[in-house]
Amino acid sequence: MTVAVARPIVPRAAERERLKLMVYGHKTEYRLRMRAQVVLHAARGRSNARIARETGLHLDTVRCRRGRFAEHGLAGLSDRERSGRPSSFTALQVAQVKALACRLPAETGVPLSRWSCPELAREVVARAIAGSVSASTVRRWLADDALKPWQHRSGIFITDPGFRLKAERVPGLYARTWQGTELGDDEYVISTDEKTSIQARCRCHPTLAPGRARAMRVNHTYGRGGAVAYLAPTTSTPRKCPAAPNHAPASPRS
């Protein structure tokens, strides 16, 4: 019976350095680390049987990886492309799902503020884009193009040129000072405002739908909408303290 002769391995200097980085790198995949070890052992002239004993791999595996490197170099360490199971979805269906994820739910008549993968999967079935699809499949499709419709970025940009002058009283009251004077122990601050800032926020620009590697962006501005707010330190001896001019007085709400 003829015994197959081990393929001689003579890596170049650059290939040897790359192999060492793969062997000792902390982030190298385990399979690539083991394949790099096989090549380095082979470069020292060791037999396949000895390499198999030292690495704990099967002899056929060592012989295969040694031969792949001899033929293709570093590219031979990677797995070959496999056909795999035929896809259950067409490219058109995948594109339709991604296009749906890039649209705001309100534009499609769905009462949601943002998409999630389970909601997208249900909407795909409801629109007859596909007979059935799982949320994990939708998540994988969106990850291919870095689409994250469930995230959004919201911000408020101050446009009032006198905002600094109007707002500097508020941190002073938080620090228990008024017009540079520290409040006494018998003095306290009463603050009244609307229940929540959501009532005072309005969209100053149309919401930007999510795109490739971009979260949904929502830009607000701050408008009182007819409410009156005031901040005043209250003392046992009344001290003159005008209302903080954060907002212009307006008529009370009906």
Short mmCIF file of C-alpha atoms in Angstrom, two decimals:
data_model
loop_
_atom_site.label_atom_id
_atom_site.label_comp_id
_atom_site.label_asym_id
_atom_site.label_seq_id
_atom_site.Cartn_x
_atom_site.Cartn_y
_atom_site.Cartn_z
CA MET A 1 0.00 0.00 0.00
CA THR A 2 1.45 3.34 -1.03
CA VAL A 3 1.68 5.95 1.74
CA ALA A 4 0.94 9.50 0.63
CA VAL A 5 3.92 11.81 1.06
CA ALA A 6 3.24 14.93 3.14
CA ARG A 7 3.18 18.14 1.11
CA PRO A 8 6.21 20.34 1.82
CA ILE A 9 5.26 23.72 3.34
CA VAL A 10 7.57 26.72 2.87
CA PRO A 11 5.63 29.88 3.80
CA ARG A 12 6.99 33.30 2.95
CA ALA A 13 8.04 35.66 5.73
CA ALA A 14 4.82 37.68 5.50
CA GLU A 15 2.72 34.51 5.56
CA ARG A 16 4.60 33.21 8.57
CA GLU A 17 3.95 36.43 10.51
CA ARG A 18 0.29 36.28 9.57
CA LEU A 19 0.06 32.68 10.73
CA LYS A 20 1.64 33.57 14.08
CA LEU A 21 -0.86 36.38 14.57
CA MET A 22 -3.68 33.96 13.89
CA VAL A 23 -2.31 31.42 16.39
CA TYR A 24 -1.69 33.87 19.23
CA GLY A 25 -4.45 36.41 18.49
CA HIS A 26 -7.13 36.67 21.18
CA LYS A 27 -9.90 37.34 18.67
CA THR A 28 -9.02 34.61 16.16
CA GLU A 29 -11.69 32.00 15.54
CA TYR A 30 -10.84 28.61 17.00
CA ARG A 31 -10.99 26.82 13.65
CA LEU A 32 -8.62 29.31 12.03
CA ARG A 33 -6.25 29.10 14.99
CA MET A 34 -6.05 25.32 14.68
CA ARG A 35 -5.50 25.50 10.91
CA ALA A 36 -2.72 28.03 11.37
CA GLN A 37 -1.08 25.73 13.92
CA VAL A 38 -1.19 22.87 11.43
CA VAL A 39 0.60 24.98 8.82
CA LEU A 40 3.27 26.20 11.24
CA HIS A 41 3.95 22.65 12.39
CA ALA A 42 4.16 21.54 8.77
CA ALA A 43 6.58 24.38 8.03
CA ARG A 44 8.94 22.89 10.64
CA GLY A 45 9.00 19.65 8.63
CA ARG A 46 6.85 17.59 10.98
CA SER A 47 4.82 14.66 9.72
CA ASN A 48 1.04 14.68 9.52
CA ALA A 49 0.76 11.97 12.16
CA ARG A 50 2.84 13.99 14.63
CA ILE A 51 0.84 17.15 13.94
CA ALA A 52 -2.39 15.22 14.50
CA ARG A 53 -1.13 13.96 17.88
CA GLU A 54 0.06 17.40 19.05
CA THR A 55 -3.04 19.32 17.94
CA GLY A 56 -5.65 16.66 18.70
CA LEU A 57 -7.04 16.81 15.16
CA HIS A 58 -7.87 13.89 12.89
CA LEU A 59 -5.14 12.81 10.52
CA ASP A 60 -7.35 13.44 7.48
CA THR A 61 -8.05 16.97 8.71
CA VAL A 62 -4.33 17.70 9.05
CA ARG A 63 -3.63 16.26 5.60
CA CYS A 64 -6.45 18.31 4.07
CA ARG A 65 -5.39 21.63 5.62
CA ARG A 66 -1.77 21.05 4.77
CA GLY A 67 -2.63 20.38 1.15
CA ARG A 68 -5.00 23.36 0.93
CA PHE A 69 -2.29 25.74 2.15
CA ALA A 70 0.26 24.25 -0.25
CA GLU A 71 -2.09 24.95 -3.16
CA HIS A 72 -3.77 28.24 -2.18
CA GLY A 73 -1.65 29.82 0.54
CA LEU A 74 -3.44 31.77 3.28
CA ALA A 75 -6.66 31.71 1.26
CA GLY A 76 -6.68 27.93 1.70
CA LEU A 77 -7.33 28.33 5.44
CA SER A 78 -10.85 29.70 4.84
CA ASP A 79 -13.86 27.50 4.22
CA ARG A 80 -14.99 26.96 0.67
CA GLU A 81 -18.32 28.39 -0.37
CA ARG A 82 -21.17 25.96 0.03
CA SER A 83 -24.41 26.01 -1.88
CA GLY A 84 -26.50 25.25 1.20
CA ARG A 85 -30.24 24.79 1.27
CA PRO A 86 -32.16 26.62 -1.47
CA SER A 87 -33.61 29.89 -0.27
CA SER A 88 -37.30 29.92 0.61
CA PHE A 89 -37.63 33.61 -0.33
CA THR A 90 -36.91 35.45 -3.53
CA ALA A 91 -34.68 38.50 -3.82
CA LEU A 92 -37.80 40.57 -4.56
CA GLN A 93 -39.41 39.52 -1.28
CA VAL A 94 -36.28 40.43 0.67
CA ALA A 95 -36.14 43.82 -1.04
CA GLN A 96 -39.82 44.46 -0.25
CA VAL A 97 -39.28 43.70 3.43
CA LYS A 98 -36.29 46.07 3.59
CA ALA A 99 -38.27 48.77 1.81
CA LEU A 100 -41.10 48.36 4.31
CA ALA A 101 -38.65 48.67 7.22
CA CYS A 102 -37.38 51.96 5.78
CA ARG A 103 -40.86 53.49 5.85
CA LEU A 104 -42.48 54.96 8.95
CA PRO A 105 -45.30 52.78 10.32
CA ALA A 106 -47.69 55.75 10.16
CA GLU A 107 -47.16 55.97 6.40
CA THR A 108 -48.42 52.42 6.01
CA GLY A 109 -51.42 52.80 8.31
CA VAL A 110 -49.91 50.82 11.18
CA PRO A 111 -50.51 52.40 14.63
CA LEU A 112 -46.88 52.13 15.76
CA SER A 113 -44.21 54.70 16.45
CA ARG A 114 -41.43 52.42 15.16
CA TRP A 115 -40.98 48.98 13.66
CA SER A 116 -39.80 45.90 15.50
CA CYS A 117 -38.82 42.62 13.86
CA PRO A 118 -41.91 40.72 15.14
CA GLU A 119 -44.18 43.56 13.97
CA LEU A 120 -42.46 43.61 10.58
CA ALA A 121 -42.85 39.85 10.24
CA ARG A 122 -46.60 40.13 10.97
CA GLU A 123 -46.97 43.03 8.54
CA VAL A 124 -45.15 41.08 5.81
CA VAL A 125 -47.65 38.23 6.18
CA ALA A 126 -50.60 40.65 6.34
CA ARG A 127 -49.49 42.30 3.09
CA ALA A 128 -49.05 38.88 1.44
CA ILE A 129 -45.42 39.64 0.69
CA ALA A 130 -44.62 36.17 2.02
CA GLY A 131 -46.78 33.31 3.26
CA SER A 132 -44.87 33.09 6.53
CA VAL A 133 -41.62 34.54 7.84
CA SER A 134 -40.02 34.55 11.26
CA ALA A 135 -38.79 37.58 13.17
CA SER A 136 -35.25 36.14 13.20
CA THR A 137 -35.28 35.93 9.39
CA VAL A 138 -36.38 39.56 9.15
CA ARG A 139 -33.66 40.55 11.63
CA ARG A 140 -31.02 38.76 9.55
CA TRP A 141 -32.15 40.51 6.36
CA LEU A 142 -32.04 43.93 8.01
CA ALA A 143 -28.64 43.21 9.55
CA ASP A 144 -27.21 42.65 6.05
CA ASP A 145 -27.82 46.35 5.31
CA ALA A 146 -27.37 47.60 8.90
CA LEU A 147 -31.04 48.63 9.11
CA LYS A 148 -32.38 49.21 12.64
CA PRO A 149 -35.89 50.64 12.38
CA TRP A 150 -36.59 49.98 16.08
CA GLN A 151 -34.08 52.67 17.03
CA HIS A 152 -34.61 56.39 16.74
CA ARG A 153 -32.64 59.48 17.61
CA SER A 154 -34.53 62.39 19.10
CA GLY A 155 -33.31 65.86 19.96
CA ILE A 156 -34.42 69.41 20.70
CA PHE A 157 -32.45 72.32 19.29
CA ILE A 158 -32.81 75.64 21.08
CA THR A 159 -33.57 78.45 18.63
CA ASP A 160 -34.41 81.25 21.10
CA PRO A 161 -31.49 83.76 21.09
CA GLY A 162 -32.37 84.81 24.64
CA PHE A 163 -32.56 81.30 26.04
CA ARG A 164 -29.38 81.58 28.12
CA LEU A 165 -30.58 84.70 29.93
CA LYS A 166 -34.00 83.18 30.55
CA ALA A 167 -32.71 79.80 31.70
CA GLU A 168 -29.87 80.93 34.00
CA ARG A 169 -32.37 81.59 36.81
CA VAL A 170 -33.42 77.94 36.88
CA PRO A 171 -30.00 76.45 37.83
CA GLY A 172 -29.62 79.24 40.38
CA LEU A 173 -32.85 78.24 42.09
CA TYR A 174 -31.75 74.61 42.02
CA ALA A 175 -28.58 75.79 43.79
CA ARG A 176 -30.78 77.73 46.26
CA THR A 177 -29.64 81.16 45.17
CA TRP A 178 -31.60 84.13 43.85
CA GLN A 179 -29.94 87.09 42.16
CA GLY A 180 -26.61 86.02 43.68
CA THR A 181 -27.97 85.70 47.23
CA GLU A 182 -28.19 82.32 48.95
CA LEU A 183 -31.63 81.34 50.20
CA GLY A 184 -32.16 80.97 53.92
CA ASP A 185 -33.15 77.84 55.79
CA ASP A 186 -36.76 79.00 55.98
CA GLU A 187 -36.95 79.70 52.24
CA TYR A 188 -37.99 77.21 49.60
CA VAL A 189 -38.79 77.11 45.91
CA ILE A 190 -42.12 76.19 44.33
CA SER A 191 -42.09 75.12 40.69
CA THR A 192 -45.19 74.50 38.59
CA ASP A 193 -45.26 73.29 35.02
CA GLU A 194 -47.18 71.07 32.67
CA LYS A 195 -47.39 67.41 33.52
CA THR A 196 -44.92 66.30 30.90
CA SER A 197 -42.72 67.84 28.23
CA ILE A 198 -44.41 65.71 25.59
CA GLN A 199 -47.29 68.18 25.58
CA ALA A 200 -44.91 71.03 24.76
CA ARG A 201 -42.92 69.33 22.00
CA CYS A 202 -43.76 69.67 18.34
CA ARG A 203 -41.98 68.48 15.22
CA CYS A 204 -40.05 71.27 13.55
CA HIS A 205 -38.90 68.97 10.71
CA PRO A 206 -40.48 65.86 9.17
CA THR A 207 -39.35 62.65 10.82
CA LEU A 208 -36.51 61.04 8.87
CA ALA A 209 -37.15 57.35 8.28
CA PRO A 210 -34.40 54.86 9.14
CA GLY A 211 -31.87 54.05 6.44
CA ARG A 212 -28.66 52.12 5.95
CA ALA A 213 -26.63 52.40 9.20
CA ARG A 214 -28.89 55.29 10.27
CA ALA A 215 -31.47 55.30 13.02
CA MET A 216 -34.78 57.12 12.69
CA ARG A 217 -34.30 60.82 13.48
CA VAL A 218 -36.91 62.97 15.19
CA ASN A 219 -36.29 66.69 15.64
CA HIS A 220 -38.45 68.59 18.13
CA THR A 221 -38.89 72.18 19.12
CA TYR A 222 -40.36 73.48 22.38
CA GLY A 223 -43.66 75.36 22.33
CA ARG A 224 -45.82 76.13 25.31
CA GLY A 225 -49.13 75.96 23.53
CA GLY A 226 -50.90 78.40 25.89
CA ALA A 227 -49.60 77.25 29.29
CA VAL A 228 -48.10 79.63 31.88
CA ALA A 229 -45.20 78.55 34.09
CA TYR A 230 -43.53 80.48 36.87
CA LEU A 231 -40.66 79.94 39.30
CA ALA A 232 -40.46 81.98 42.49
CA PRO A 233 -38.69 81.61 45.85
CA THR A 234 -41.17 81.85 48.70
CA THR A 235 -40.05 83.28 52.06
CA SER A 236 -41.62 84.17 55.36
CA THR A 237 -40.78 87.76 54.48
CA PRO A 238 -41.92 88.21 50.90
CA ARG A 239 -39.06 89.07 48.59
CA LYS A 240 -39.69 90.67 45.26
CA CYS A 241 -39.21 87.95 42.65
CA PRO A 242 -40.69 88.32 39.18
CA ALA A 243 -41.77 85.32 37.23
CA ALA A 244 -38.95 83.67 35.37
CA PRO A 245 -39.35 84.72 31.74
CA ASN A 246 -38.91 81.24 30.35
CA HIS A 247 -42.20 81.58 28.54
CA ALA A 248 -44.37 84.50 27.60
CA PRO A 249 -47.70 84.70 29.48
CA ALA A 250 -50.61 83.27 27.59
CA SER A 251 -54.29 82.81 28.08
CA PRO A 252 -55.26 79.94 30.37
CA ARG A 253 -56.39 76.77 28.71
CA SER A 254 -60.07 76.14 28.53
#
